[in-house]
């Protein structure tokens, strides 16, 4: 076996490599093969890769999802990757769940109509977000450069294959009922789809102004679009963060997010989230996440682009950049506000002798901790 192959060995502990190995997978997950000595006891699996998910391929695009069926611990949020060719549609549809989206590359046109008949039509590009509340009908169409985007839904059991589609609705409604409802003739409905279309090819839409529809009840008052990359990032030693929640994206009433960039050698500090679980999507780079689950239980996971991570409510954790390029990932929450508790900030704002006595260190090193509140 080549010397570069990973071995299940730590010092004089472990044994020779075993048969039936997936060496490439072990290289991607070294902290599973040889966990840090601080890992202990049982912690549920907190990682699943989109690369291991089933892909649905249609004329004009593809999609795949990671839900609680793939990652059982992920009860609060589910994610979907989408790719559309130029002009291709994600058919008009609606959900029982809210939809939050991040444009990864390319551009597309999105439109929606709310319960008062007010409409919304906009173009989005890489780094932009959209949010559609539950039950609001909407569609997505790729522009001339195609589109790839991530969708996140506020229900871990959600499936993109179980949405309400206009073509499917009509295919299962008697033709005479459609004729009565819309004032159409049976001849006019000869070519109605007999099954759902879901993803299908179309022409690249015209310029936005030509595509706008004027609703008599007006435009939706709170924009469903937000330019996340246009936000000025908060800068820290080791990286940056952009936080988008209901305070700066008013329409997003059920979902909040942070776009985190960790520089090589940097780390997303020790922290936890006091109100809700965290769903992660890794965009680029490589990283390692250590998670503490109380009662001496801890586990470490390795991440690459396209992976999903999950941290249950109140679990302490950190994320290190283990590569030589920036680690970029999204943190997602089923909550209108982004909230976290920094271990460093907590310690700096607690009487310092309490901290020193608890962890057996000199009070002077606690005194020297940086405090953002000062």
Coordinates of C-alpha atoms in Angstrom, one line a residue, residues 49-322:
X49 CA -22.7 15.4 1.0
X50 CA -24.8 16.4 -1.9
X51 CA -22.5 14.3 -4.0
X52 CA -24.0 11.3 -2.3
X53 CA -27.6 12.4 -3.0
X54 CA -29.8 11.1 -5.8
X55 CA -29.9 13.4 -8.8
X56 CA -33.1 14.0 -10.8
X57 CA -32.2 14.9 -14.4
X58 CA -34.7 16.5 -16.7
X59 CA -34.6 18.2 -20.1
X60 CA -33.3 21.7 -19.1
X61 CA -31.7 21.0 -15.7
X62 CA -31.2 18.8 -12.7
X63 CA -31.8 18.8 -8.9
X64 CA -30.8 16.9 -5.8
X65 CA -31.7 17.2 -2.2
X66 CA -30.4 16.5 1.4
X67 CA -33.3 16.0 3.9
X68 CA -33.8 14.3 7.2
X69 CA -34.1 11.0 5.2
X70 CA -30.4 11.4 4.3
X71 CA -29.3 13.2 7.5
X72 CA -31.7 12.1 10.2
X73 CA -30.6 14.7 12.8
X74 CA -31.5 17.5 10.4
X75 CA -35.1 17.9 11.6
X76 CA -35.5 21.7 11.1
X77 CA -34.1 22.4 7.7
X78 CA -33.6 20.7 4.3
X79 CA -31.6 21.8 1.3
X80 CA -31.9 21.4 -2.5
X81 CA -29.3 22.0 -5.2
X82 CA -30.6 23.2 -8.6
X83 CA -29.0 23.6 -12.0
X84 CA -30.9 25.1 -15.0
X85 CA -29.7 25.6 -18.6
X86 CA -30.3 29.0 -20.2
X87 CA -34.0 29.6 -20.6
X88 CA -35.0 26.5 -18.6
X89 CA -37.8 26.8 -16.1
X90 CA -38.4 25.5 -12.6
X91 CA -42.2 25.3 -13.2
X92 CA -44.7 27.5 -11.4
X93 CA -45.3 25.8 -8.0
X94 CA -45.9 26.4 -4.3
X95 CA -45.0 24.7 -1.0
X96 CA -46.3 24.1 2.4
X97 CA -42.9 25.3 3.6
X98 CA -41.1 28.7 3.1
X99 CA -38.3 28.8 0.5
X100 CA -35.0 30.6 1.1
X101 CA -32.5 30.6 -1.8
X102 CA -28.9 31.6 -2.5
X103 CA -27.6 32.1 -6.0
X104 CA -24.3 30.2 -6.5
X105 CA -23.6 31.1 -10.1
X106 CA -25.3 32.5 -13.2
X107 CA -28.6 34.4 -13.1
X108 CA -32.3 33.8 -13.2
X109 CA -35.7 35.6 -13.2
X110 CA -38.0 34.9 -10.3
X111 CA -41.7 35.8 -10.0
X112 CA -44.4 35.4 -7.4
X113 CA -48.0 36.4 -6.6
X114 CA -49.2 36.7 -3.0
X115 CA -52.7 36.2 -1.5
X116 CA -53.8 39.7 -2.4
X117 CA -52.8 39.3 -6.1
X118 CA -49.8 41.6 -5.7
X119 CA -46.9 40.5 -7.8
X120 CA -43.1 40.4 -7.7
X121 CA -40.7 40.0 -10.7
X122 CA -37.0 40.4 -10.4
X123 CA -33.7 39.1 -11.7
X124 CA -31.1 37.6 -9.4
X125 CA -27.4 36.8 -9.8
X126 CA -24.6 35.1 -7.9
X127 CA -24.6 36.2 -4.3
X128 CA -28.3 37.2 -4.3
X129 CA -31.0 35.7 -2.1
X130 CA -34.7 35.3 -2.4
X131 CA -37.4 34.2 0.0
X132 CA -40.9 33.0 -0.7
X133 CA -43.3 32.5 2.2
X134 CA -45.2 29.2 2.4
X135 CA -48.1 28.9 0.0
X136 CA -47.0 31.7 -2.3
X137 CA -46.9 30.6 -6.0
X138 CA -43.6 31.3 -7.8
X139 CA -41.4 30.3 -10.7
X140 CA -37.7 30.4 -11.6
X141 CA -36.3 30.8 -15.1
X142 CA -32.6 30.8 -16.0
X143 CA -31.2 33.7 -18.0
X144 CA -28.7 33.6 -20.8
X145 CA -25.8 32.3 -18.6
X146 CA -27.8 29.5 -16.9
X147 CA -28.3 29.2 -13.1
X148 CA -27.1 27.2 -10.2
X149 CA -28.7 27.9 -6.8
X150 CA -29.3 26.4 -3.3
X151 CA -32.8 26.2 -1.8
X152 CA -33.3 25.8 1.9
X153 CA -36.7 24.9 3.4
X154 CA -37.9 25.2 7.0
X155 CA -38.8 21.6 7.5
X156 CA -36.2 18.8 7.6
X157 CA -38.6 16.3 6.0
X158 CA -39.3 18.5 3.0
X159 CA -38.9 17.0 -0.5
X160 CA -38.6 19.0 -3.7
X161 CA -40.4 16.2 -5.4
X162 CA -43.6 16.7 -3.4
X163 CA -44.4 20.3 -4.4
X164 CA -47.7 21.7 -5.7
X165 CA -47.2 22.2 -9.5
X166 CA -49.6 24.0 -11.8
X167 CA -49.3 21.4 -14.6
X168 CA -49.9 18.6 -12.1
X169 CA -52.9 20.4 -10.7
X170 CA -54.4 20.9 -14.2
X171 CA -53.7 17.3 -15.2
X172 CA -55.7 16.1 -12.3
X173 CA -58.7 18.5 -12.7
X174 CA -61.5 17.5 -15.2
X175 CA -61.3 19.4 -18.4
X176 CA -64.9 20.6 -18.1
X177 CA -64.1 22.1 -14.7
X178 CA -61.1 24.0 -16.2
X179 CA -63.3 25.2 -19.1
X180 CA -65.9 26.5 -16.6
X181 CA -63.3 28.1 -14.4
X182 CA -61.4 30.0 -17.1
X183 CA -64.0 30.3 -19.9
X184 CA -61.9 28.2 -22.2
X185 CA -63.2 25.7 -24.8
X186 CA -62.2 22.1 -24.9
X187 CA -60.4 22.7 -28.2
X188 CA -58.2 25.4 -26.5
X189 CA -57.1 22.9 -24.0
X190 CA -56.1 20.1 -26.4
X191 CA -52.3 20.4 -25.5
X192 CA -52.5 20.7 -21.8
X193 CA -49.9 18.6 -20.1
X194 CA -51.0 15.1 -19.0
X195 CA -48.4 15.1 -16.2
X196 CA -46.2 17.5 -14.3
X197 CA -43.5 19.4 -16.2
X198 CA -41.3 20.3 -13.1
X199 CA -38.2 21.3 -15.1
X200 CA -38.5 22.1 -18.8
X201 CA -36.7 24.0 -21.5
X202 CA -37.9 27.4 -22.7
X203 CA -36.5 30.5 -24.4
X204 CA -34.3 33.0 -22.6
X205 CA -36.8 35.6 -21.3
X206 CA -36.8 39.2 -22.7
X207 CA -35.4 42.2 -20.7
X208 CA -37.0 42.5 -17.3
X209 CA -39.0 45.6 -18.2
X210 CA -40.7 43.8 -21.1
X211 CA -41.6 40.9 -18.8
X212 CA -43.2 42.9 -16.0
X213 CA -46.9 42.4 -15.4
X214 CA -48.8 45.3 -13.8
X215 CA -51.1 43.9 -11.1
X216 CA -54.2 46.1 -10.3
X217 CA -53.5 45.5 -6.6
X218 CA -49.8 46.6 -6.9
X219 CA -46.4 45.2 -6.1
X220 CA -45.6 43.0 -3.1
X221 CA -44.6 45.6 -0.4
X222 CA -41.6 43.7 1.0
X223 CA -39.1 42.6 -1.6
X224 CA -38.5 38.9 -1.9
X225 CA -34.9 39.6 -3.1
X226 CA -31.8 40.6 -1.2
X227 CA -28.2 41.2 -2.3
X228 CA -26.2 39.4 0.3
X229 CA -22.8 39.9 -1.3
X230 CA -23.5 43.7 -1.5
X231 CA -23.6 43.8 2.3
X232 CA -20.4 45.2 3.9
X233 CA -18.9 42.3 5.7
X234 CA -18.0 42.3 9.4
X235 CA -14.3 41.7 9.6
X236 CA -12.6 39.7 12.2
X237 CA -9.1 38.3 12.8
X238 CA -9.2 35.3 10.5
X239 CA -12.2 36.0 8.3
X240 CA -15.4 37.8 7.5
X241 CA -19.1 37.3 7.9
X242 CA -22.3 38.7 6.3
X243 CA -25.5 38.2 8.3
X244 CA -28.9 38.3 6.7
X245 CA -32.0 38.0 8.8
X246 CA -35.3 39.8 9.3
X247 CA -33.5 43.0 10.4
X248 CA -32.1 43.7 7.0
X249 CA -34.2 41.3 4.8
X250 CA -37.7 42.0 6.1
X251 CA -39.5 39.3 3.9
X252 CA -37.4 36.5 5.4
X253 CA -39.6 35.9 8.5
X254 CA -38.7 32.3 9.1
X255 CA -35.1 31.9 8.0
X256 CA -31.8 33.7 8.8
X257 CA -28.3 33.1 7.5
X258 CA -24.7 34.0 7.7
X259 CA -22.2 33.8 4.9
X260 CA -18.8 33.0 6.5
X261 CA -15.4 33.2 4.9
X262 CA -12.5 31.8 7.0
X263 CA -9.0 32.6 5.8
X264 CA -6.3 29.8 5.6
X265 CA -5.2 29.0 9.1
X266 CA -8.3 30.8 10.5
X267 CA -11.2 29.5 12.6
X268 CA -14.8 30.2 13.2
X269 CA -14.6 30.6 17.0
X270 CA -16.0 28.4 19.7
X271 CA -19.7 29.2 20.0
X272 CA -23.2 27.9 20.1
X273 CA -26.7 29.0 19.0
X274 CA -29.1 29.5 21.9
X275 CA -32.4 29.3 20.0
X276 CA -32.3 26.9 17.1
X277 CA -30.4 24.2 15.1
X278 CA -27.8 25.2 12.5
X279 CA -27.8 23.9 8.9
X280 CA -24.6 24.4 6.9
X281 CA -23.7 24.4 3.2
X282 CA -20.0 24.4 2.2
X283 CA -19.4 26.5 -0.9
X284 CA -15.7 26.2 -1.3
X285 CA -12.5 25.2 0.5
X286 CA -11.9 22.5 3.1
X287 CA -12.7 22.6 6.8
X288 CA -13.0 20.7 10.1
X289 CA -15.8 21.1 12.6
X290 CA -15.6 19.9 16.2
X291 CA -18.8 19.6 18.1
X292 CA -19.5 19.2 21.8
X293 CA -22.8 17.6 22.8
X294 CA -22.5 17.7 26.6
X295 CA -21.9 14.7 29.0
X296 CA -18.3 14.3 27.6
X297 CA -19.6 13.6 24.1
X298 CA -17.7 15.2 21.2
X299 CA -17.0 14.4 17.6
X300 CA -15.1 15.9 14.7
X301 CA -16.1 16.1 11.0
X302 CA -14.3 17.1 7.8
X303 CA -16.0 19.2 5.1
X304 CA -15.5 19.9 1.4
X305 CA -17.5 21.9 -1.2
X306 CA -21.0 20.6 -1.6
X307 CA -21.2 19.1 1.9
X308 CA -24.0 19.7 4.3
X309 CA -23.3 20.0 8.0
X310 CA -25.8 20.2 10.9
X311 CA -25.4 21.3 14.5
X312 CA -28.3 20.7 16.9
X313 CA -29.5 23.5 19.2
X314 CA -27.1 24.5 21.9
X315 CA -24.2 22.2 20.8
X316 CA -20.9 23.9 21.2
X317 CA -18.8 23.9 18.1
X318 CA -15.9 25.5 16.1
X319 CA -14.9 25.3 12.4
X320 CA -11.3 25.5 11.2
X321 CA -10.0 26.1 7.7
X322 CA -7.8 23.1 7.0

